[in-house]
C-alpha cells in the first residue's frame, strides 16, 4: 500500500526531473551492476567458461539482455556437451593388468568405459564394434554414470554384431541409471544371465580357461 501510494503521488513529479540527472543515475547504476572485480576471477576458470561470460556480457551491452540470455544458453549447452564428451573415454585392459586375459589368449578383449555414453560419445562403442575379438568381449561399465537413448542404441548394435560374429559378450558393473535404461530397452535381456556380473573379477573369472577346466 505504501509503495502504491508513493507511485501515485510521486509519479507525476518524475516528468519534472531533468534528463541529464536521469542519465547520470542510469550510468551510476549500470557501473555498479558491472561487478568489475568478478572479471579478475576469470583466470581461475577454463577457456570455454571465459568465452561464455564475456560473450553474454558483450551482447548485453551491445544488443539487449534477451539476445544475451539466448546466446548464453546455446553456448553453455555446447560447452557442457564438449566437456562431458572429453570426460568420456574407453580403456582397453591389458594382459599385464589382468592375468585372466593372458591365459584366455588373443581371442578375448576387455574394455572399461568411463563417463557418460550419450550422442556425443557413442563413437567409443562403435570403435569397439569395428574390432571385435574372435571369442569373447568383456565390457566393464562400473565407471559409466549415464547412458541415453543414443548410447543404448550403440550397445544394442554392439550386441547384435557380437551375436552375428558368434562372439560372447560379458557385461559387468552396471550402475543404477545404466542398468535401468538397459532393462527398459531390452539390452539386458539380450545378454544371458551367466554373462552378467557385478564386478570385473567375476567377469574375467568366467573367461579364464584354467578356472573353467576346474
PDB file of C-alpha atoms in Angstrom, residues 23-171:
ATOM      1  CA  UNK A  23      21.195   9.672 -17.346  1.00  0.00           C
ATOM      2  CA  UNK A  24      23.699  10.174 -14.527  1.00  0.00           C
ATOM      3  CA  UNK A  25      21.688   7.876 -12.262  1.00  0.00           C
ATOM      4  CA  UNK A  26      21.451   5.300 -15.053  1.00  0.00           C
ATOM      5  CA  UNK A  27      25.212   5.336 -15.624  1.00  0.00           C
ATOM      6  CA  UNK A  28      25.899   5.027 -11.902  1.00  0.00           C
ATOM      7  CA  UNK A  29      23.575   2.028 -11.536  1.00  0.00           C
ATOM      8  CA  UNK A  30      24.953   0.392 -14.689  1.00  0.00           C
ATOM      9  CA  UNK A  31      28.531   0.818 -13.460  1.00  0.00           C
ATOM     10  CA  UNK A  32      27.716  -0.835 -10.136  1.00  0.00           C
ATOM     11  CA  UNK A  33      25.905  -3.666 -11.909  1.00  0.00           C
ATOM     12  CA  UNK A  34      29.044  -4.460 -13.894  1.00  0.00           C
ATOM     13  CA  UNK A  35      30.702  -6.186 -10.910  1.00  0.00           C
ATOM     14  CA  UNK A  36      34.096  -5.500 -12.457  1.00  0.00           C
ATOM     15  CA  UNK A  37      36.010  -7.261  -9.691  1.00  0.00           C
ATOM     16  CA  UNK A  38      34.494 -10.559 -10.809  1.00  0.00           C
ATOM     17  CA  UNK A  39      36.322 -10.350 -14.132  1.00  0.00           C
ATOM     18  CA  UNK A  40      39.598 -10.835 -12.294  1.00  0.00           C
ATOM     19  CA  UNK A  41      38.359 -14.296 -11.270  1.00  0.00           C
ATOM     20  CA  UNK A  42      38.117 -15.419 -14.899  1.00  0.00           C
ATOM     21  CA  UNK A  43      41.729 -16.578 -14.852  1.00  0.00           C
ATOM     22  CA  UNK A  44      40.665 -19.342 -12.438  1.00  0.00           C
ATOM     23  CA  UNK A  45      38.281 -20.894 -14.970  1.00  0.00           C
ATOM     24  CA  UNK A  46      38.689 -22.786 -18.236  1.00  0.00           C
ATOM     25  CA  UNK A  47      38.599 -21.002 -21.580  1.00  0.00           C
ATOM     26  CA  UNK A  48      35.025 -22.110 -22.530  1.00  0.00           C
ATOM     27  CA  UNK A  49      33.664 -20.518 -19.349  1.00  0.00           C
ATOM     28  CA  UNK A  50      35.569 -17.302 -20.034  1.00  0.00           C
ATOM     29  CA  UNK A  51      34.197 -17.123 -23.568  1.00  0.00           C
ATOM     30  CA  UNK A  52      30.645 -17.716 -22.327  1.00  0.00           C
ATOM     31  CA  UNK A  53      30.779 -14.971 -19.709  1.00  0.00           C
ATOM     32  CA  UNK A  54      32.451 -12.415 -21.982  1.00  0.00           C
ATOM     33  CA  UNK A  55      30.057 -13.180 -24.845  1.00  0.00           C
ATOM     34  CA  UNK A  56      26.976 -12.748 -22.655  1.00  0.00           C
ATOM     35  CA  UNK A  57      28.368  -9.553 -21.129  1.00  0.00           C
ATOM     36  CA  UNK A  58      29.223  -8.046 -24.515  1.00  0.00           C
ATOM     37  CA  UNK A  59      25.856  -8.935 -26.050  1.00  0.00           C
ATOM     38  CA  UNK A  60      24.040  -7.462 -23.051  1.00  0.00           C
ATOM     39  CA  UNK A  61      25.817  -4.136 -23.560  1.00  0.00           C
ATOM     40  CA  UNK A  62      25.801  -4.019 -27.367  1.00  0.00           C
ATOM     41  CA  UNK A  63      22.364  -5.539 -28.073  1.00  0.00           C
ATOM     42  CA  UNK A  64      19.978  -6.431 -25.235  1.00  0.00           C
ATOM     43  CA  UNK A  65      19.512  -8.865 -22.374  1.00  0.00           C
ATOM     44  CA  UNK A  66      17.138 -11.169 -24.265  1.00  0.00           C
ATOM     45  CA  UNK A  67      19.639 -11.883 -27.036  1.00  0.00           C
ATOM     46  CA  UNK A  68      22.434 -12.300 -24.495  1.00  0.00           C
ATOM     47  CA  UNK A  69      20.482 -14.887 -22.494  1.00  0.00           C
ATOM     48  CA  UNK A  70      19.565 -16.865 -25.627  1.00  0.00           C
ATOM     49  CA  UNK A  71      23.144 -16.928 -26.898  1.00  0.00           C
ATOM     50  CA  UNK A  72      24.413 -17.720 -23.404  1.00  0.00           C
ATOM     51  CA  UNK A  73      22.150 -20.763 -23.154  1.00  0.00           C
ATOM     52  CA  UNK A  74      23.314 -22.083 -26.532  1.00  0.00           C
ATOM     53  CA  UNK A  75      26.993 -21.540 -25.716  1.00  0.00           C
ATOM     54  CA  UNK A  76      26.553 -23.136 -22.279  1.00  0.00           C
ATOM     55  CA  UNK A  77      24.912 -26.219 -23.847  1.00  0.00           C
ATOM     56  CA  UNK A  78      27.730 -26.575 -26.371  1.00  0.00           C
ATOM     57  CA  UNK A  79      30.307 -26.186 -23.604  1.00  0.00           C
ATOM     58  CA  UNK A  80      28.558 -28.807 -21.471  1.00  0.00           C
ATOM     59  CA  UNK A  81      28.398 -31.327 -24.324  1.00  0.00           C
ATOM     60  CA  UNK A  82      32.065 -30.760 -25.139  1.00  0.00           C
ATOM     61  CA  UNK A  83      33.073 -31.125 -21.501  1.00  0.00           C
ATOM     62  CA  UNK A  84      31.137 -34.347 -20.934  1.00  0.00           C
ATOM     63  CA  UNK A  85      32.430 -35.780 -24.217  1.00  0.00           C
ATOM     64  CA  UNK A  86      36.010 -35.079 -23.185  1.00  0.00           C
ATOM     65  CA  UNK A  87      35.465 -36.877 -19.865  1.00  0.00           C
ATOM     66  CA  UNK A  88      34.035 -39.977 -21.565  1.00  0.00           C
ATOM     67  CA  UNK A  89      36.650 -42.480 -22.674  1.00  0.00           C
ATOM     68  CA  UNK A  90      37.262 -46.161 -23.307  1.00  0.00           C
ATOM     69  CA  UNK A  91      40.251 -48.030 -21.909  1.00  0.00           C
ATOM     70  CA  UNK A  92      41.328 -51.402 -23.218  1.00  0.00           C
ATOM     71  CA  UNK A  93      42.519 -53.641 -20.385  1.00  0.00           C
ATOM     72  CA  UNK A  94      45.855 -55.348 -20.934  1.00  0.00           C
ATOM     73  CA  UNK A  95      47.275 -58.757 -20.098  1.00  0.00           C
ATOM     74  CA  UNK A  96      49.731 -57.136 -17.706  1.00  0.00           C
ATOM     75  CA  UNK A  97      46.864 -55.715 -15.656  1.00  0.00           C
ATOM     76  CA  UNK A  98      44.821 -58.908 -15.531  1.00  0.00           C
ATOM     77  CA  UNK A  99      46.304 -62.376 -15.752  1.00  0.00           C
ATOM     78  CA  UNK A 100      42.996 -63.879 -16.853  1.00  0.00           C
ATOM     79  CA  UNK A 101      43.304 -62.056 -20.185  1.00  0.00           C
ATOM     80  CA  UNK A 102      46.757 -63.501 -20.750  1.00  0.00           C
ATOM     81  CA  UNK A 103      45.505 -67.015 -20.060  1.00  0.00           C
ATOM     82  CA  UNK A 104      42.463 -66.510 -22.288  1.00  0.00           C
ATOM     83  CA  UNK A 105      44.641 -65.700 -25.293  1.00  0.00           C
ATOM     84  CA  UNK A 106      44.269 -63.273 -28.179  1.00  0.00           C
ATOM     85  CA  UNK A 107      40.651 -64.212 -28.796  1.00  0.00           C
ATOM     86  CA  UNK A 108      39.421 -62.232 -25.772  1.00  0.00           C
ATOM     87  CA  UNK A 109      39.267 -58.458 -25.232  1.00  0.00           C
ATOM     88  CA  UNK A 110      38.218 -56.398 -22.209  1.00  0.00           C
ATOM     89  CA  UNK A 111      37.258 -52.717 -22.274  1.00  0.00           C
ATOM     90  CA  UNK A 112      36.366 -50.293 -19.485  1.00  0.00           C
ATOM     91  CA  UNK A 113      34.082 -47.331 -20.217  1.00  0.00           C
ATOM     92  CA  UNK A 114      34.232 -44.055 -18.284  1.00  0.00           C
ATOM     93  CA  UNK A 115      31.903 -41.067 -18.053  1.00  0.00           C
ATOM     94  CA  UNK A 116      28.632 -40.776 -19.965  1.00  0.00           C
ATOM     95  CA  UNK A 117      27.573 -42.708 -23.040  1.00  0.00           C
ATOM     96  CA  UNK A 118      25.410 -40.254 -24.979  1.00  0.00           C
ATOM     97  CA  UNK A 119      25.142 -38.976 -28.543  1.00  0.00           C
ATOM     98  CA  UNK A 120      28.444 -37.139 -28.232  1.00  0.00           C
ATOM     99  CA  UNK A 121      30.388 -40.225 -27.141  1.00  0.00           C
ATOM    100  CA  UNK A 122      28.856 -43.225 -28.936  1.00  0.00           C
ATOM    101  CA  UNK A 123      31.953 -43.469 -31.125  1.00  0.00           C
ATOM    102  CA  UNK A 124      33.612 -45.199 -28.176  1.00  0.00           C
ATOM    103  CA  UNK A 125      31.275 -48.181 -28.580  1.00  0.00           C
ATOM    104  CA  UNK A 126      31.320 -48.004 -32.369  1.00  0.00           C
ATOM    105  CA  UNK A 127      35.113 -48.347 -32.358  1.00  0.00           C
ATOM    106  CA  UNK A 128      34.824 -51.483 -30.212  1.00  0.00           C
ATOM    107  CA  UNK A 129      32.276 -52.957 -32.623  1.00  0.00           C
ATOM    108  CA  UNK A 130      34.650 -52.454 -35.549  1.00  0.00           C
ATOM    109  CA  UNK A 131      37.404 -54.520 -33.895  1.00  0.00           C
ATOM    110  CA  UNK A 132      35.638 -57.454 -32.287  1.00  0.00           C
ATOM    111  CA  UNK A 133      37.714 -60.321 -30.867  1.00  0.00           C
ATOM    112  CA  UNK A 134      37.266 -63.893 -32.039  1.00  0.00           C
ATOM    113  CA  UNK A 135      35.895 -65.429 -28.832  1.00  0.00           C
ATOM    114  CA  UNK A 136      34.726 -63.065 -26.077  1.00  0.00           C
ATOM    115  CA  UNK A 137      34.314 -59.369 -25.325  1.00  0.00           C
ATOM    116  CA  UNK A 138      34.181 -58.106 -21.729  1.00  0.00           C
ATOM    117  CA  UNK A 139      32.661 -54.680 -21.013  1.00  0.00           C
ATOM    118  CA  UNK A 140      33.366 -53.150 -17.612  1.00  0.00           C
ATOM    119  CA  UNK A 141      30.709 -50.450 -17.087  1.00  0.00           C
ATOM    120  CA  UNK A 142      31.397 -49.702 -13.432  1.00  0.00           C
ATOM    121  CA  UNK A 143      32.589 -46.159 -14.202  1.00  0.00           C
ATOM    122  CA  UNK A 144      29.789 -45.428 -16.669  1.00  0.00           C
ATOM    123  CA  UNK A 145      27.478 -42.991 -14.887  1.00  0.00           C
ATOM    124  CA  UNK A 146      24.909 -42.187 -17.584  1.00  0.00           C
ATOM    125  CA  UNK A 147      23.530 -43.710 -20.795  1.00  0.00           C
ATOM    126  CA  UNK A 148      20.985 -42.010 -23.065  1.00  0.00           C
ATOM    127  CA  UNK A 149      18.860 -43.450 -25.876  1.00  0.00           C
ATOM    128  CA  UNK A 150      21.615 -42.984 -28.459  1.00  0.00           C
ATOM    129  CA  UNK A 151      24.099 -44.716 -26.191  1.00  0.00           C
ATOM    130  CA  UNK A 152      21.823 -47.684 -25.575  1.00  0.00           C
ATOM    131  CA  UNK A 153      21.238 -47.962 -29.335  1.00  0.00           C
ATOM    132  CA  UNK A 154      25.001 -48.252 -29.772  1.00  0.00           C
ATOM    133  CA  UNK A 155      25.122 -51.009 -27.145  1.00  0.00           C
ATOM    134  CA  UNK A 156      22.238 -52.832 -28.828  1.00  0.00           C
ATOM    135  CA  UNK A 157      24.077 -52.663 -32.139  1.00  0.00           C
ATOM    136  CA  UNK A 158      27.219 -53.979 -30.445  1.00  0.00           C
ATOM    137  CA  UNK A 159      25.267 -56.934 -29.043  1.00  0.00           C
ATOM    138  CA  UNK A 160      23.829 -57.747 -32.457  1.00  0.00           C
ATOM    139  CA  UNK A 161      27.270 -57.629 -34.052  1.00  0.00           C
ATOM    140  CA  UNK A 162      28.644 -59.909 -31.355  1.00  0.00           C
ATOM    141  CA  UNK A 163      25.793 -62.349 -31.964  1.00  0.00           C
ATOM    142  CA  UNK A 164      26.331 -62.286 -35.727  1.00  0.00           C
ATOM    143  CA  UNK A 165      30.066 -62.903 -35.246  1.00  0.00           C
ATOM    144  CA  UNK A 166      29.454 -65.562 -32.567  1.00  0.00           C
ATOM    145  CA  UNK A 167      31.415 -63.531 -30.022  1.00  0.00           C
ATOM    146  CA  UNK A 168      30.463 -63.942 -26.371  1.00  0.00           C
ATOM    147  CA  UNK A 169      29.582 -60.592 -24.756  1.00  0.00           C
ATOM    148  CA  UNK A 170      30.196 -60.352 -20.998  1.00  0.00           C
ATOM    149  CA  UNK A 171      28.974 -57.269 -19.095  1.00  0.00           C
TER     150      UNK A 171
END
